[in-house]
PDB file of C-alpha atoms in Angstrom:
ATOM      1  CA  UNK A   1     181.702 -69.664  99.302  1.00  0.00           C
ATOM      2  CA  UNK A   2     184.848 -71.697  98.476  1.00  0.00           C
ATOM      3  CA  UNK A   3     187.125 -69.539  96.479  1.00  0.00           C
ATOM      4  CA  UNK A   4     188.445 -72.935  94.717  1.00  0.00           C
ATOM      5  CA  UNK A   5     184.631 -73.481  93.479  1.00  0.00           C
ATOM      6  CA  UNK A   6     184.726 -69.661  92.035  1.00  0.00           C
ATOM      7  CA  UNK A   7     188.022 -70.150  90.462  1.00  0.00           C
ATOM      8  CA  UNK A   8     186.704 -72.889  89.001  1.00  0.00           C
ATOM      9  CA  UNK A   9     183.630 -71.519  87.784  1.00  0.00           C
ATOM     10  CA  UNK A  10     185.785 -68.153  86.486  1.00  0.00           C
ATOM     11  CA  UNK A  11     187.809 -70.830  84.562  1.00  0.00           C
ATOM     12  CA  UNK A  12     184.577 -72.659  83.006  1.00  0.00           C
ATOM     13  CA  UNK A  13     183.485 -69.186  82.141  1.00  0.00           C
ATOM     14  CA  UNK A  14     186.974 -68.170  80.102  1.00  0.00           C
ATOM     15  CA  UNK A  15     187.571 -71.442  78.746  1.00  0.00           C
ATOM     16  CA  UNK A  16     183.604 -71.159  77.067  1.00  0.00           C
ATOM     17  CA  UNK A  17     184.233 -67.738  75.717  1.00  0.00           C
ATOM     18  CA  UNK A  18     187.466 -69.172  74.167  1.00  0.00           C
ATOM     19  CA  UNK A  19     185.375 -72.452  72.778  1.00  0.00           C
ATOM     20  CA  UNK A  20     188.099 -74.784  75.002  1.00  0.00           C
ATOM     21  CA  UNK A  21     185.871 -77.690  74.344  1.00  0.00           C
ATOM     22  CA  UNK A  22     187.869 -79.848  76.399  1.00  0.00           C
ATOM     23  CA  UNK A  23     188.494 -77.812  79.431  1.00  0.00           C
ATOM     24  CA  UNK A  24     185.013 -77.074  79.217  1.00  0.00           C
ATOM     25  CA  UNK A  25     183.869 -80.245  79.677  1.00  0.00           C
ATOM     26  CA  UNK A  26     186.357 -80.991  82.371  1.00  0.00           C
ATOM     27  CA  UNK A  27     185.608 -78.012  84.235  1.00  0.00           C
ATOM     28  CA  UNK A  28     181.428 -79.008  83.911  1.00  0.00           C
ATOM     29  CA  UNK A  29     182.024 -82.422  85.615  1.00  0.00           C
ATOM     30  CA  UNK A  30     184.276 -80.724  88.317  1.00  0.00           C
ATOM     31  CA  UNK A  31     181.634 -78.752  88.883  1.00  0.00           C
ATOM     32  CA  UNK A  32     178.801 -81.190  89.020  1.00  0.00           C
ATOM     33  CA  UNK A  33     181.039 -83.772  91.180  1.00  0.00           C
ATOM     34  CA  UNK A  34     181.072 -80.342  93.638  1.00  0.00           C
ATOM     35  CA  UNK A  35     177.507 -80.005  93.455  1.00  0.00           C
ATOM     36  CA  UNK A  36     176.616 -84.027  93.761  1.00  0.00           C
ATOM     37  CA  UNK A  37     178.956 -83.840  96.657  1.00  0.00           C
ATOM     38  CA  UNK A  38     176.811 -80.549  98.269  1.00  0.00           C
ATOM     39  CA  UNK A  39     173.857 -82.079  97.735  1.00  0.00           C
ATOM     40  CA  UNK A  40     174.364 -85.534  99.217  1.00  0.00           C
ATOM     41  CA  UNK A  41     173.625 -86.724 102.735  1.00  0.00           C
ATOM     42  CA  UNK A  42     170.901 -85.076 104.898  1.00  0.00           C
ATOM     43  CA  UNK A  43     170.951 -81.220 103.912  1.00  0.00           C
ATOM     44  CA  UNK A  44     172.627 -79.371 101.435  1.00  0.00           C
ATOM     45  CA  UNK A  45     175.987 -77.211 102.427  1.00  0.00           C
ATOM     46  CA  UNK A  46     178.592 -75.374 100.879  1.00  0.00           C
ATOM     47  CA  UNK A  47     181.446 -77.173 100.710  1.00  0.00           C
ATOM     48  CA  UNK A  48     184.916 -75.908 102.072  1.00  0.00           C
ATOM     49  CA  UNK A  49     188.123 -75.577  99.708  1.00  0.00           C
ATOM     50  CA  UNK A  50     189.782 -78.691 101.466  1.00  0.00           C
ATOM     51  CA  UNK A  51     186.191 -80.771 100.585  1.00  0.00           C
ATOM     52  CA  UNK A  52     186.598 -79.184  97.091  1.00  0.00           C
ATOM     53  CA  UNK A  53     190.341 -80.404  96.932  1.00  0.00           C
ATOM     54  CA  UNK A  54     189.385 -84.021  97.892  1.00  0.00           C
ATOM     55  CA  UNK A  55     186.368 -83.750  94.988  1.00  0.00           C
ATOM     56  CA  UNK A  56     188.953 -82.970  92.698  1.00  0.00           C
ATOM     57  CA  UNK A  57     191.374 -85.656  93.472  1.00  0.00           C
ATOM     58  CA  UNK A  58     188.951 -87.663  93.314  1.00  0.00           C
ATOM     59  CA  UNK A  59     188.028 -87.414  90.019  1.00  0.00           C
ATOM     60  CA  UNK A  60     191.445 -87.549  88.742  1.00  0.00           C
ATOM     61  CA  UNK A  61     192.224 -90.657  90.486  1.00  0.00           C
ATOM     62  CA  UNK A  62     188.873 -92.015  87.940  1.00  0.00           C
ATOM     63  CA  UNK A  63     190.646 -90.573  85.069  1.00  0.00           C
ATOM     64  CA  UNK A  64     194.348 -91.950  85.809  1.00  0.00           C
ATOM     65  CA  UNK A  65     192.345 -95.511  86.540  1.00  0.00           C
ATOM     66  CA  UNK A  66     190.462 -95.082  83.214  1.00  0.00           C
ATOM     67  CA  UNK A  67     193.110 -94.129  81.528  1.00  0.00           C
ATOM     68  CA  UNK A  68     195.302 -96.814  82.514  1.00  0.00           C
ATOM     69  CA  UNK A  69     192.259 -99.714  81.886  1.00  0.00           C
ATOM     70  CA  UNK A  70     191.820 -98.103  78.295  1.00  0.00           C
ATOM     71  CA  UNK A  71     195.379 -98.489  77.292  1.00  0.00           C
ATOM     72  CA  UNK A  72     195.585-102.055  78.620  1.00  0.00           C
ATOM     73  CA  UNK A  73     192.666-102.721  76.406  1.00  0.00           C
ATOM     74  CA  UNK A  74     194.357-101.427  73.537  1.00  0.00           C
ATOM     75  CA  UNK A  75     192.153 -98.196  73.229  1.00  0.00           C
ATOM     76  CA  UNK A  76     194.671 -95.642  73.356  1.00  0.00           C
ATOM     77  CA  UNK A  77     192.608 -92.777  71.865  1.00  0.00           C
ATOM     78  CA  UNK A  78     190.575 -93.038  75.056  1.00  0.00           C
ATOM     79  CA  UNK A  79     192.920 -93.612  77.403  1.00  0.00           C
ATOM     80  CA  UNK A  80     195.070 -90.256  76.115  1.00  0.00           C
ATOM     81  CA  UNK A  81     191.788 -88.116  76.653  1.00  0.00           C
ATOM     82  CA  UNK A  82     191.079 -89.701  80.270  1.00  0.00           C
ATOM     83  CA  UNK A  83     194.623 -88.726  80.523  1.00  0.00           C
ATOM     84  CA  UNK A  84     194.471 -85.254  79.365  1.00  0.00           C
ATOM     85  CA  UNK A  85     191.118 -84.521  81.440  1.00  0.00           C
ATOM     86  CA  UNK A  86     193.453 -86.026  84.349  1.00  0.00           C
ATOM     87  CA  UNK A  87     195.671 -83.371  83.192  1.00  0.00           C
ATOM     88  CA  UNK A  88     193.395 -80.580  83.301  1.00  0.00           C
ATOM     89  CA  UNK A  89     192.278 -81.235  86.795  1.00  0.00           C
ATOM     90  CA  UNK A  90     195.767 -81.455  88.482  1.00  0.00           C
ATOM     91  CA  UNK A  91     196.138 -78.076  87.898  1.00  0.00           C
ATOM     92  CA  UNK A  92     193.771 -77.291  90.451  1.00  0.00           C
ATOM     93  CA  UNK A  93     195.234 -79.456  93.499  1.00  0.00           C
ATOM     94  CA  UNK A  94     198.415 -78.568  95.106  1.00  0.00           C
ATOM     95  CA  UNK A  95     201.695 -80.316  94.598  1.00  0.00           C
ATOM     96  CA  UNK A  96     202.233 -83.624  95.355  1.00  0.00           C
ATOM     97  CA  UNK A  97     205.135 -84.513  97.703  1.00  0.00           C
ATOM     98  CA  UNK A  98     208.550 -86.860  96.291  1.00  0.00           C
ATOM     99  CA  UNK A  99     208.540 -89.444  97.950  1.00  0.00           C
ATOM    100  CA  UNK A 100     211.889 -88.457 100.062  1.00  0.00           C
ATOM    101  CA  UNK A 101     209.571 -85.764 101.059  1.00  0.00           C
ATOM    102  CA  UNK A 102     206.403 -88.355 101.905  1.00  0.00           C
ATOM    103  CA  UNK A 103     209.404 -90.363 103.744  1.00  0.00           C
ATOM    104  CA  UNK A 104     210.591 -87.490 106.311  1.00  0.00           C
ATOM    105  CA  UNK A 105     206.993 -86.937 106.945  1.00  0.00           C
ATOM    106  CA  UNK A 106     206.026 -89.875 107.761  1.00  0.00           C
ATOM    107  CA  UNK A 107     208.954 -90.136 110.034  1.00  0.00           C
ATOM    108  CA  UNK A 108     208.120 -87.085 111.877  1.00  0.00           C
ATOM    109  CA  UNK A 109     204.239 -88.454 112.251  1.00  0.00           C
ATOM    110  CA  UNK A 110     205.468 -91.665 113.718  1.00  0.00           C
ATOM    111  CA  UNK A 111     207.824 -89.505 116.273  1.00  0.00           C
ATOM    112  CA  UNK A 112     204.459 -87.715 117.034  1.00  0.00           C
ATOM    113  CA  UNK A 113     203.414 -91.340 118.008  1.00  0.00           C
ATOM    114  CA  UNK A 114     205.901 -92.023 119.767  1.00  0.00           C
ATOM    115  CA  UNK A 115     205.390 -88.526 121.880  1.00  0.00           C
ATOM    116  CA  UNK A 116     202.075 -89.856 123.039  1.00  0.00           C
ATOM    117  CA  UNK A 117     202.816 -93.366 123.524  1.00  0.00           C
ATOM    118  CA  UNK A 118     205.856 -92.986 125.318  1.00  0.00           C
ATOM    119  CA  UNK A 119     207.261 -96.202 123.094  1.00  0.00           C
ATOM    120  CA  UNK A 120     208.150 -96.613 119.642  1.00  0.00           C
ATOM    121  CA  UNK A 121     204.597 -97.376 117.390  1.00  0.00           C
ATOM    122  CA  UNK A 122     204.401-100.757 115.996  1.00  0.00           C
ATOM    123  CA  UNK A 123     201.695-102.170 113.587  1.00  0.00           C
ATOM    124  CA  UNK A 124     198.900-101.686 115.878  1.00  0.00           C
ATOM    125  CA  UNK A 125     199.193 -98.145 116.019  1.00  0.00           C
ATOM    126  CA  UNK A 126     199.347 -98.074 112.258  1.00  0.00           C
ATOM    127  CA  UNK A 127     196.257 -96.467 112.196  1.00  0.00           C
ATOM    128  CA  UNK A 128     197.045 -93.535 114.783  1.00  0.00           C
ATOM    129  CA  UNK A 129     200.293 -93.311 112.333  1.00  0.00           C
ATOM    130  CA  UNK A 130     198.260 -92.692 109.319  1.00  0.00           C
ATOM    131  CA  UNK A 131     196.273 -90.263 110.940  1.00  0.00           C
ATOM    132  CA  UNK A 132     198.792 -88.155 111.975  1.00  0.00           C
ATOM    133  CA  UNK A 133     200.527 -88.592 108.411  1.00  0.00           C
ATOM    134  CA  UNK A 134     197.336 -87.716 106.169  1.00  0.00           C
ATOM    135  CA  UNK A 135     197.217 -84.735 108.027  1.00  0.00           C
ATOM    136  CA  UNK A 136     200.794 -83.846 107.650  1.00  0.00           C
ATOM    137  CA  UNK A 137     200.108 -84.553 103.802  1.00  0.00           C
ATOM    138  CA  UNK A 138     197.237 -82.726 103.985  1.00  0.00           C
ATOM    139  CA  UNK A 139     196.092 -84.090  99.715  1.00  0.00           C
ATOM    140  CA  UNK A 140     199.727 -83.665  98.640  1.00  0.00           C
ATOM    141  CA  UNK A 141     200.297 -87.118  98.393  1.00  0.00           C
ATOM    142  CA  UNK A 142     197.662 -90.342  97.765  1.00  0.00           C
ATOM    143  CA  UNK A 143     196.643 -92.634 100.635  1.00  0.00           C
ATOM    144  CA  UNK A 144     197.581 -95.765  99.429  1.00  0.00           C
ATOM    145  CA  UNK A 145     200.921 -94.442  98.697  1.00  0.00           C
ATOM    146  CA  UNK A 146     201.428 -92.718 102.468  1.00  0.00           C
ATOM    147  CA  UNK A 147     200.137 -96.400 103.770  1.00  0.00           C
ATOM    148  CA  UNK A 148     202.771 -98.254 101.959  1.00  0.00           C
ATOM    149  CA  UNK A 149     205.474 -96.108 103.237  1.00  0.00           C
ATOM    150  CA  UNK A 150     204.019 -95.537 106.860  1.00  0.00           C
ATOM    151  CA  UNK A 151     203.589 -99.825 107.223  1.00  0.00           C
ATOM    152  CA  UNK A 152     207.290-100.037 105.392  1.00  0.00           C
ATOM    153  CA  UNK A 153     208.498 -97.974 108.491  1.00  0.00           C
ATOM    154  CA  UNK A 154     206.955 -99.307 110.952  1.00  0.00           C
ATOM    155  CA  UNK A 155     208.199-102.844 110.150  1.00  0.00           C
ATOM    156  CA  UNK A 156     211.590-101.572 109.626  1.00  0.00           C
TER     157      UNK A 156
END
């Protein structure tokens, strides 16, 4: 079994004898997105820590958006509990990488490109770039972010 799904379940179990209402809560839907995510597609499965990890960010990226569409509605109340549940589940994923540390990454990834190519990548190898680069970043960093900066070098 995962040991990040038991941690998380020894943490729903603490934070209910200590009546953490909110951690509670965030810790149940962590749990639930696990189990939706085990349960979906053809058979069940246990899911490994790294599938667990990309549950997780998941769900925080729907609280950060949530958060950010409440407080541009004017609903702050909301958006500072999407942004504390946010919170509470970023203390389960690693840490992300700076961006001078998503930079030198990146860099390495498209030398790795280069290895195999034998020429320097351009934008049609963008894709082989990214590749190499998510799994260099390995959920430290968001893939939107690692695409901006991996297209950014490869024009420049």
């Amino acid at each position: 079994m995962a040991e990040l799904k038991e941690k998380l379940r020894a943490d729903l179990s603490a934070a209910m004898k200590q009546r953490d209402t909110a951690v509670t809560g965030v810790l149940r839907m962590a749990l639930a997105a696990v189990g939706k995510e085990e349960v979906s597609g053809k058979q069940q499965r246990e899911l490994s820590d790294d599938e667990v990890l990309k549950v997780l960010s998941k769900e925080a990226k729907k609280r950060d958006e949530a958060s950010e569409a409440f407080r541009s509605a004017g609903r702050d109340e909301q958006a500072d509990s999407e942004a504390s549940e946010a919170e509470i589940l970023r203390r389960y994923l690693p840490q992300q990488l700076s961006d001078d540390e998503l930079s030198s990454l990146v860099t390495e990834a498209i030398a790795e490109v280069e290895a195999e190519l034998g020429e320097r990548p351009g934008m049609k190898q963008m894709g082989q770039v990214m590749k190499a680069a998510n799994a260099k970043a390995a959920g430290r960093a968001e893939g939107g972010k690692v695409a901006g900066i991996v297209k950014a070098q490869l024009q420049g």
